[in-house]
Amino acid sequence: MIETDYPAIGPQLHRQVLKLMGNRFEFSVVCDNKEDATAHIQAAIAEVSRIEKLLTTFSDDSQTSEINRWAGIKPVKVDKEVFDLIRRSLKISSLTQGAFDITYGGIDKSLWNFDVNMKALPDPLLAKKSVRLINYRNVVLDEVAGTVLLKEVGMRIGFGGIGKGYAADRAKMVLQGRGITSGIVNAAGDLITWGTQPNGKPWTIAIADPDHSGMPFSTLNISNMAIATSGNYEKYAVIDGRKYSHTIDPSTGLPVTGIKSVSIICPSAELADAMATPVTVMGIKVGLDLVNQLHHMACVIIDEHHHIFCSNNINIKN
């Protein structure tokens, strides 16, 4: 259902919320009337649904599932769109020294149960063995043939760390192509904004307090930017009094500790989505050093002691 938040005079904000890609998506557009807004948002929904069918691992007939099915056996021809997304993913893996890796699907999930019943960490050697198939260098791309090969049997790729952001970017492009000059696409917290609110003011984005996910600890005035947050406040385990994130370090097979949340701000929702988790894995110093070297990217990190760390180019308002 689309809600109208402003009087029916001039541009109004129209919203629709629904579940896509297994997550809560919210589409907000500034438009003069409800009927047009409905049509525009439906086009954006159709685009996200199309992407979901390409990337999902929950359907045997998706291109992702076909790549995984033939791992270690033969290359699989895919659409250029999927090929290019994989290529960009591998570049981010290289940039983050493997802290981001779409081959995470090969992890042995039997070791992990991030809930109140998880009382101990697995043996380090067992954990290391569980991630042996995670290696972005074993993804072979043939640009001429348009094929993707996973070198080892049992390898699996997945787009959980980048797919929602990519879908948000694509939905924005569809809406802009239909003449929407201001709006927000929020893909389960990975969101992108453009234009301004109906009153002409910039969009204000709240960063959640990791200990109270429904409460913002700070706000950022951003338009024509994206933000994505990775945090341990939604899925985690407490072992011997210490909170362990559901984020697994691909190099060790063990969960990340010490950081409550990482928020990445940059022009692309895809890139923001993809960078939030690896910065968590890399840690505060190394993560911020990397972000400070990248153009048009900012970062806010909150550690387990509630300390806030920011990249050089950001100013948060409490």
Tab-separated table of C-alpha atoms in Angstrom:
chain	number	residue	atom	x	y	z
A	1	MET	CA	0.000	0.000	0.000
A	2	ILE	CA	1.265	3.460	-0.875
A	3	GLU	CA	0.981	6.110	1.784
A	4	THR	CA	0.850	9.832	1.153
A	5	ASP	CA	2.686	11.877	3.766
A	6	TYR	CA	2.004	15.362	2.421
A	7	PRO	CA	-1.109	17.350	1.508
A	8	ALA	CA	-2.444	16.677	-1.981
A	9	ILE	CA	-1.018	19.917	-3.366
A	10	GLY	CA	2.151	19.792	-5.440
A	11	PRO	CA	4.832	17.130	-4.987
A	12	GLN	CA	4.128	14.508	-2.325
A	13	LEU	CA	6.051	11.613	-0.826
A	14	HIS	CA	4.579	8.209	-1.671
A	15	ARG	CA	5.817	4.971	-0.116
A	16	GLN	CA	5.413	1.244	-0.583
A	17	VAL	CA	6.912	-1.500	1.586
A	18	LEU	CA	7.097	-5.179	0.672
A	19	LYS	CA	9.327	-8.249	0.913
A	20	LEU	CA	11.745	-8.819	-1.954
A	21	MET	CA	14.950	-10.879	-2.125
A	22	GLY	CA	13.995	-12.227	1.294
A	23	ASN	CA	14.252	-8.741	2.802
A	24	ARG	CA	12.173	-5.662	3.552
A	25	PHE	CA	12.278	-3.202	0.651
A	26	GLU	CA	10.828	0.298	0.899
A	27	PHE	CA	10.335	2.515	-2.152
A	28	SER	CA	9.749	6.243	-1.603
A	29	VAL	CA	9.152	8.635	-4.489
A	30	VAL	CA	8.307	12.318	-4.713
A	31	CYS	CA	5.484	12.643	-7.218
A	32	ASP	CA	2.498	14.882	-7.894
A	33	ASN	CA	-0.177	12.176	-7.687
A	34	LYS	CA	-0.804	8.751	-6.234
A	35	GLU	CA	-1.662	6.981	-9.503
A	36	ASP	CA	1.606	7.927	-11.187
A	37	ALA	CA	3.572	7.078	-8.049
A	38	THR	CA	1.974	3.630	-7.974
A	39	ALA	CA	2.973	2.932	-11.579
A	40	HIS	CA	6.542	4.142	-11.034
A	41	ILE	CA	7.019	2.049	-7.891
A	42	GLN	CA	5.574	-1.049	-9.573
A	43	ALA	CA	8.209	-0.695	-12.309
A	44	ALA	CA	10.942	-0.536	-9.661
A	45	ILE	CA	9.494	-3.601	-7.912
A	46	ALA	CA	9.496	-5.489	-11.209
A	47	GLU	CA	13.179	-4.650	-11.690
A	48	VAL	CA	14.133	-5.935	-8.233
A	49	SER	CA	12.100	-9.105	-8.827
A	50	ARG	CA	13.935	-9.649	-12.128
A	51	ILE	CA	17.304	-9.321	-10.387
A	52	GLU	CA	16.210	-11.670	-7.625
A	53	LYS	CA	15.445	-14.392	-10.180
A	54	LEU	CA	18.937	-13.999	-11.659
A	55	LEU	CA	20.860	-14.023	-8.384
A	56	THR	CA	18.937	-16.194	-5.932
A	57	THR	CA	20.437	-19.425	-4.622
A	58	PHE	CA	17.003	-20.613	-3.474
A	59	SER	CA	15.880	-21.527	-6.973
A	60	ASP	CA	17.504	-24.276	-9.042
A	61	ASP	CA	16.905	-22.450	-12.310
A	62	SER	CA	18.738	-19.225	-11.446
A	63	GLN	CA	22.056	-18.469	-13.134
A	64	THR	CA	23.765	-18.416	-9.733
A	65	SER	CA	22.517	-21.932	-8.964
A	66	GLU	CA	23.704	-23.158	-12.360
A	67	ILE	CA	27.200	-21.773	-11.724
A	68	ASN	CA	27.253	-23.558	-8.368
A	69	ARG	CA	25.862	-26.801	-9.800
A	70	TRP	CA	28.718	-27.069	-12.310
A	71	ALA	CA	31.488	-26.038	-9.884
A	72	GLY	CA	34.695	-27.924	-10.615
A	73	ILE	CA	33.192	-29.412	-13.764
A	74	LYS	CA	32.654	-26.848	-16.514
A	75	PRO	CA	32.168	-23.113	-17.195
A	76	VAL	CA	28.637	-21.732	-17.316
A	77	LYS	CA	27.501	-19.058	-19.753
A	78	VAL	CA	25.640	-16.229	-18.013
A	79	ASP	CA	24.015	-12.929	-18.899
A	80	LYS	CA	26.407	-9.996	-19.235
A	81	GLU	CA	24.704	-8.389	-16.239
A	82	VAL	CA	25.579	-11.344	-13.987
A	83	PHE	CA	29.066	-11.610	-15.465
A	84	ASP	CA	29.752	-7.933	-14.799
A	85	LEU	CA	28.448	-8.131	-11.234
A	86	ILE	CA	30.750	-11.081	-10.543
A	87	ARG	CA	33.682	-9.206	-12.075
A	88	ARG	CA	33.010	-6.158	-9.880
A	89	SER	CA	32.697	-8.460	-6.863
A	90	LEU	CA	36.108	-9.976	-7.575
A	91	LYS	CA	37.628	-6.492	-7.808
A	92	ILE	CA	36.251	-5.682	-4.353
A	93	SER	CA	37.685	-8.987	-3.095
A	94	SER	CA	41.091	-7.959	-4.402
A	95	LEU	CA	40.743	-4.461	-2.916
A	96	THR	CA	39.849	-5.881	0.516
A	97	GLN	CA	42.390	-8.729	0.347
A	98	GLY	CA	39.643	-11.322	0.447
A	99	ALA	CA	37.658	-9.860	3.355
A	100	PHE	CA	34.784	-9.619	0.848
A	101	ASP	CA	34.286	-12.851	-1.088
A	102	ILE	CA	31.225	-14.031	-3.021
A	103	THR	CA	32.454	-17.642	-2.736
A	104	TYR	CA	31.404	-17.602	0.938
A	105	GLY	CA	28.573	-19.966	-0.080
A	106	GLY	CA	31.016	-22.845	0.270
A	107	ILE	CA	31.324	-22.429	4.050
A	108	ASP	CA	30.371	-25.379	6.224
A	109	LYS	CA	27.314	-23.890	7.945
A	110	SER	CA	26.974	-26.836	10.349
A	111	LEU	CA	29.509	-25.160	12.657
A	112	TRP	CA	27.428	-22.038	13.141
A	113	ASN	CA	24.177	-21.393	14.930
A	114	PHE	CA	24.095	-17.749	15.944
A	115	ASP	CA	21.440	-17.810	18.626
A	116	VAL	CA	21.094	-18.349	22.369
A	117	ASN	CA	21.929	-22.050	21.990
A	118	MET	CA	25.458	-21.418	20.716
A	119	LYS	CA	27.674	-21.690	23.793
A	120	ALA	CA	31.190	-22.289	22.403
A	121	LEU	CA	33.355	-21.445	19.421
A	122	PRO	CA	34.399	-24.313	17.145
A	123	ASP	CA	37.950	-25.617	17.212
A	124	PRO	CA	40.181	-23.195	15.210
A	125	LEU	CA	41.462	-25.976	12.953
A	126	LEU	CA	37.916	-27.157	12.280
A	127	ALA	CA	36.832	-23.572	11.605
A	128	LYS	CA	39.704	-23.059	9.171
A	129	LYS	CA	38.766	-26.269	7.363
A	130	SER	CA	35.153	-25.070	7.082
A	131	VAL	CA	36.206	-22.142	4.870
A	132	ARG	CA	38.684	-23.997	2.656
A	133	LEU	CA	36.466	-23.538	-0.419
A	134	ILE	CA	36.216	-19.756	0.052
A	135	ASN	CA	38.681	-18.281	-2.439
A	136	TYR	CA	37.708	-15.617	-4.946
A	137	ARG	CA	40.873	-16.390	-6.919
A	138	ASN	CA	39.273	-19.688	-7.938
A	139	VAL	CA	36.527	-17.917	-9.883
A	140	VAL	CA	37.534	-17.931	-13.551
A	141	LEU	CA	35.911	-15.434	-15.917
A	142	ASP	CA	36.082	-15.750	-19.703
A	143	GLU	CA	34.961	-12.423	-21.115
A	144	VAL	CA	34.961	-13.594	-24.737
A	145	ALA	CA	32.790	-16.620	-24.022
A	146	GLY	CA	30.807	-14.876	-21.274
A	147	THR	CA	31.318	-17.802	-18.912
A	148	VAL	CA	32.001	-18.298	-15.202
A	149	LEU	CA	33.864	-21.290	-13.764
A	150	LEU	CA	34.316	-22.212	-10.113
A	151	LYS	CA	37.527	-24.236	-10.038
A	152	GLU	CA	36.729	-26.634	-7.188
A	153	VAL	CA	33.866	-29.061	-6.677
A	154	GLY	CA	31.723	-27.838	-3.789
A	155	MET	CA	32.456	-24.153	-4.307
A	156	ARG	CA	29.403	-21.906	-4.180
A	157	ILE	CA	28.931	-18.234	-4.898
A	158	GLY	CA	26.255	-16.033	-3.391
A	159	PHE	CA	25.361	-12.367	-3.627
A	160	GLY	CA	24.150	-11.796	-0.063
A	161	GLY	CA	26.848	-9.182	0.477
A	162	ILE	CA	26.242	-7.137	-2.671
A	163	GLY	CA	22.940	-8.156	-4.300
A	164	LYS	CA	20.586	-5.925	-2.301
A	165	GLY	CA	22.742	-2.889	-3.001
A	166	TYR	CA	22.877	-3.710	-6.697
A	167	ALA	CA	19.094	-4.093	-6.782
A	168	ALA	CA	18.657	-0.729	-5.022
A	169	ASP	CA	20.894	0.969	-7.591
A	170	ARG	CA	18.955	-0.610	-10.451
A	171	ALA	CA	15.587	0.372	-8.947
A	172	LYS	CA	16.825	3.951	-8.636
A	173	MET	CA	17.870	3.931	-12.306
A	174	VAL	CA	14.435	2.657	-13.345
A	175	LEU	CA	12.694	5.369	-11.317
A	176	GLN	CA	14.963	8.102	-12.662
A	177	GLY	CA	14.339	6.820	-16.182
A	178	ARG	CA	10.620	7.303	-15.547
A	179	GLY	CA	11.147	10.924	-14.517
A	180	ILE	CA	11.336	10.571	-10.716
A	181	THR	CA	13.809	13.267	-9.662
A	182	SER	CA	13.681	12.601	-5.904
A	183	GLY	CA	13.336	9.391	-3.929
A	184	ILE	CA	14.770	6.655	-1.742
A	185	VAL	CA	15.149	2.935	-2.277
A	186	ASN	CA	15.750	1.163	1.036
A	187	ALA	CA	16.814	-2.467	0.693
A	188	ALA	CA	16.768	-3.753	4.282
A	189	GLY	CA	18.916	-0.866	5.473
A	190	ASP	CA	21.069	-0.625	2.359
A	191	LEU	CA	19.610	2.496	0.821
A	192	ILE	CA	20.212	5.048	-1.868
A	193	THR	CA	18.796	8.567	-2.100
A	194	TRP	CA	18.544	11.150	-4.834
A	195	GLY	CA	17.046	14.613	-5.107
A	196	THR	CA	15.413	16.195	-2.066
A	197	GLN	CA	12.367	15.907	0.162
A	198	PRO	CA	9.148	17.574	-1.074
A	199	ASN	CA	10.009	20.616	1.070
A	200	GLY	CA	13.361	20.981	-0.699
A	201	LYS	CA	15.463	19.853	2.255
A	202	PRO	CA	18.060	17.058	1.908
A	203	TRP	CA	17.162	13.526	2.894
A	204	THR	CA	18.143	12.770	6.495
A	205	ILE	CA	19.498	9.298	7.162
A	206	ALA	CA	19.609	7.863	10.682
A	207	ILE	CA	22.358	5.468	11.807
A	208	ALA	CA	21.007	2.962	14.327
A	209	ASP	CA	22.420	2.576	17.807
A	210	PRO	CA	23.871	-0.983	17.761
A	211	ASP	CA	22.404	-1.697	21.195
A	212	HIS	CA	18.967	-0.343	20.277
A	213	SER	CA	18.469	-1.025	16.576
A	214	GLY	CA	15.224	0.930	16.504
A	215	MET	CA	16.876	4.060	17.873
A	216	PRO	CA	19.238	6.290	15.879
A	217	PHE	CA	22.410	7.499	17.570
A	218	SER	CA	23.225	9.984	14.823
A	219	THR	CA	21.854	11.461	11.615
A	220	LEU	CA	23.451	12.389	8.323
A	221	ASN	CA	22.021	14.808	5.790
A	222	ILE	CA	22.724	13.169	2.448
A	223	SER	CA	21.227	13.309	-1.013
A	224	ASN	CA	22.483	11.536	-4.116
A	225	MET	CA	24.346	9.145	-1.830
A	226	ALA	CA	23.942	5.601	-0.518
A	227	ILE	CA	24.502	4.117	2.926
A	228	ALA	CA	24.822	0.529	4.117
A	229	THR	CA	25.371	-0.759	7.650
A	230	SER	CA	26.774	-4.080	8.817
A	231	GLY	CA	26.265	-4.812	12.505
A	232	ASN	CA	26.188	-7.511	15.143
A	233	TYR	CA	22.983	-6.256	16.758
A	234	GLU	CA	20.589	-8.432	14.765
A	235	LYS	CA	22.279	-11.849	14.635
A	236	TYR	CA	24.974	-12.880	17.087
A	237	ALA	CA	26.004	-15.283	19.828
A	238	VAL	CA	27.208	-14.503	23.360
A	239	ILE	CA	29.973	-16.863	24.503
A	240	ASP	CA	31.655	-16.420	27.884
A	241	GLY	CA	30.164	-12.943	28.133
A	242	ARG	CA	31.475	-11.742	24.756
A	243	LYS	CA	29.304	-10.978	21.735
A	244	TYR	CA	30.324	-12.620	18.464
A	245	SER	CA	29.036	-11.256	15.168
A	246	HIS	CA	27.416	-13.536	12.580
A	247	THR	CA	30.056	-12.163	10.178
A	248	ILE	CA	32.707	-14.813	9.560
A	249	ASP	CA	36.306	-13.926	8.729
A	250	PRO	CA	36.967	-15.890	5.495
A	251	SER	CA	40.632	-16.336	6.408
A	252	THR	CA	40.005	-18.032	9.773
A	253	GLY	CA	36.443	-19.331	9.711
A	254	LEU	CA	35.835	-17.627	13.059
A	255	PRO	CA	33.344	-14.837	13.831
A	256	VAL	CA	34.416	-11.210	14.000
A	257	THR	CA	34.614	-9.464	17.381
A	258	GLY	CA	35.307	-5.951	18.620
A	259	ILE	CA	33.074	-4.010	16.215
A	260	LYS	CA	29.363	-3.406	16.738
A	261	SER	CA	28.591	-1.727	13.431
A	262	VAL	CA	30.112	-0.311	10.276
A	263	SER	CA	28.280	2.201	8.076
A	264	ILE	CA	29.613	2.995	4.607
A	265	ILE	CA	28.489	6.114	2.712
A	266	CYS	CA	29.245	6.477	-1.009
A	267	PRO	CA	27.403	7.210	-4.294
A	268	SER	CA	26.584	3.534	-5.033
A	269	ALA	CA	24.385	1.269	-2.903
A	270	GLU	CA	26.128	-1.743	-4.434
A	271	LEU	CA	29.555	-0.550	-3.315
A	272	ALA	CA	28.303	0.571	0.113
A	273	ASP	CA	26.672	-2.844	0.624
A	274	ALA	CA	29.814	-4.689	-0.479
A	275	MET	CA	32.232	-2.637	1.648
A	276	ALA	CA	30.402	-2.678	5.003
A	277	THR	CA	31.162	-6.320	5.832
A	278	PRO	CA	34.845	-6.394	4.800
A	279	VAL	CA	35.597	-3.271	6.835
A	280	THR	CA	34.088	-5.159	9.793
A	281	VAL	CA	36.387	-8.097	9.055
A	282	MET	CA	39.477	-5.941	8.493
A	283	GLY	CA	39.096	-4.108	11.791
A	284	ILE	CA	39.029	-0.433	12.727
A	285	LYS	CA	42.550	0.679	11.796
A	286	VAL	CA	42.967	-1.275	8.562
A	287	GLY	CA	39.359	-0.639	7.528
A	288	LEU	CA	39.567	3.119	8.029
A	289	ASP	CA	42.965	3.254	6.306
A	290	LEU	CA	41.395	1.616	3.252
A	291	VAL	CA	38.331	3.880	3.226
A	292	ASN	CA	40.512	6.982	3.581
A	293	GLN	CA	42.332	5.983	0.390
A	294	LEU	CA	39.130	5.695	-1.644
A	295	HIS	CA	37.464	8.638	-3.350
A	296	HIS	CA	33.842	9.544	-2.543
A	297	MET	CA	33.582	7.088	0.352
A	298	ALA	CA	33.067	7.677	4.075
A	299	CYS	CA	32.768	5.360	7.054
A	300	VAL	CA	31.428	5.331	10.633
A	301	ILE	CA	32.509	2.504	12.958
A	302	ILE	CA	31.229	1.787	16.468
A	303	ASP	CA	33.314	-0.614	18.547
A	304	GLU	CA	32.211	-2.919	21.366
A	305	HIS	CA	33.027	-0.203	23.914
A	306	HIS	CA	30.641	2.298	22.239
A	307	HIS	CA	33.522	4.374	20.805
A	308	ILE	CA	32.836	6.030	17.447
A	309	PHE	CA	35.483	6.146	14.705
A	310	CYS	CA	35.023	8.077	11.447
A	311	SER	CA	36.877	8.361	8.188
A	312	ASN	CA	38.607	11.660	7.480
A	313	ASN	CA	35.823	13.106	5.316
A	314	ILE	CA	32.749	12.734	7.513
A	315	ASN	CA	30.958	14.918	10.026
A	316	ILE	CA	28.184	13.300	12.076
A	317	LYS	CA	25.492	15.196	13.932
A	318	ASN	CA	24.384	13.825	17.289
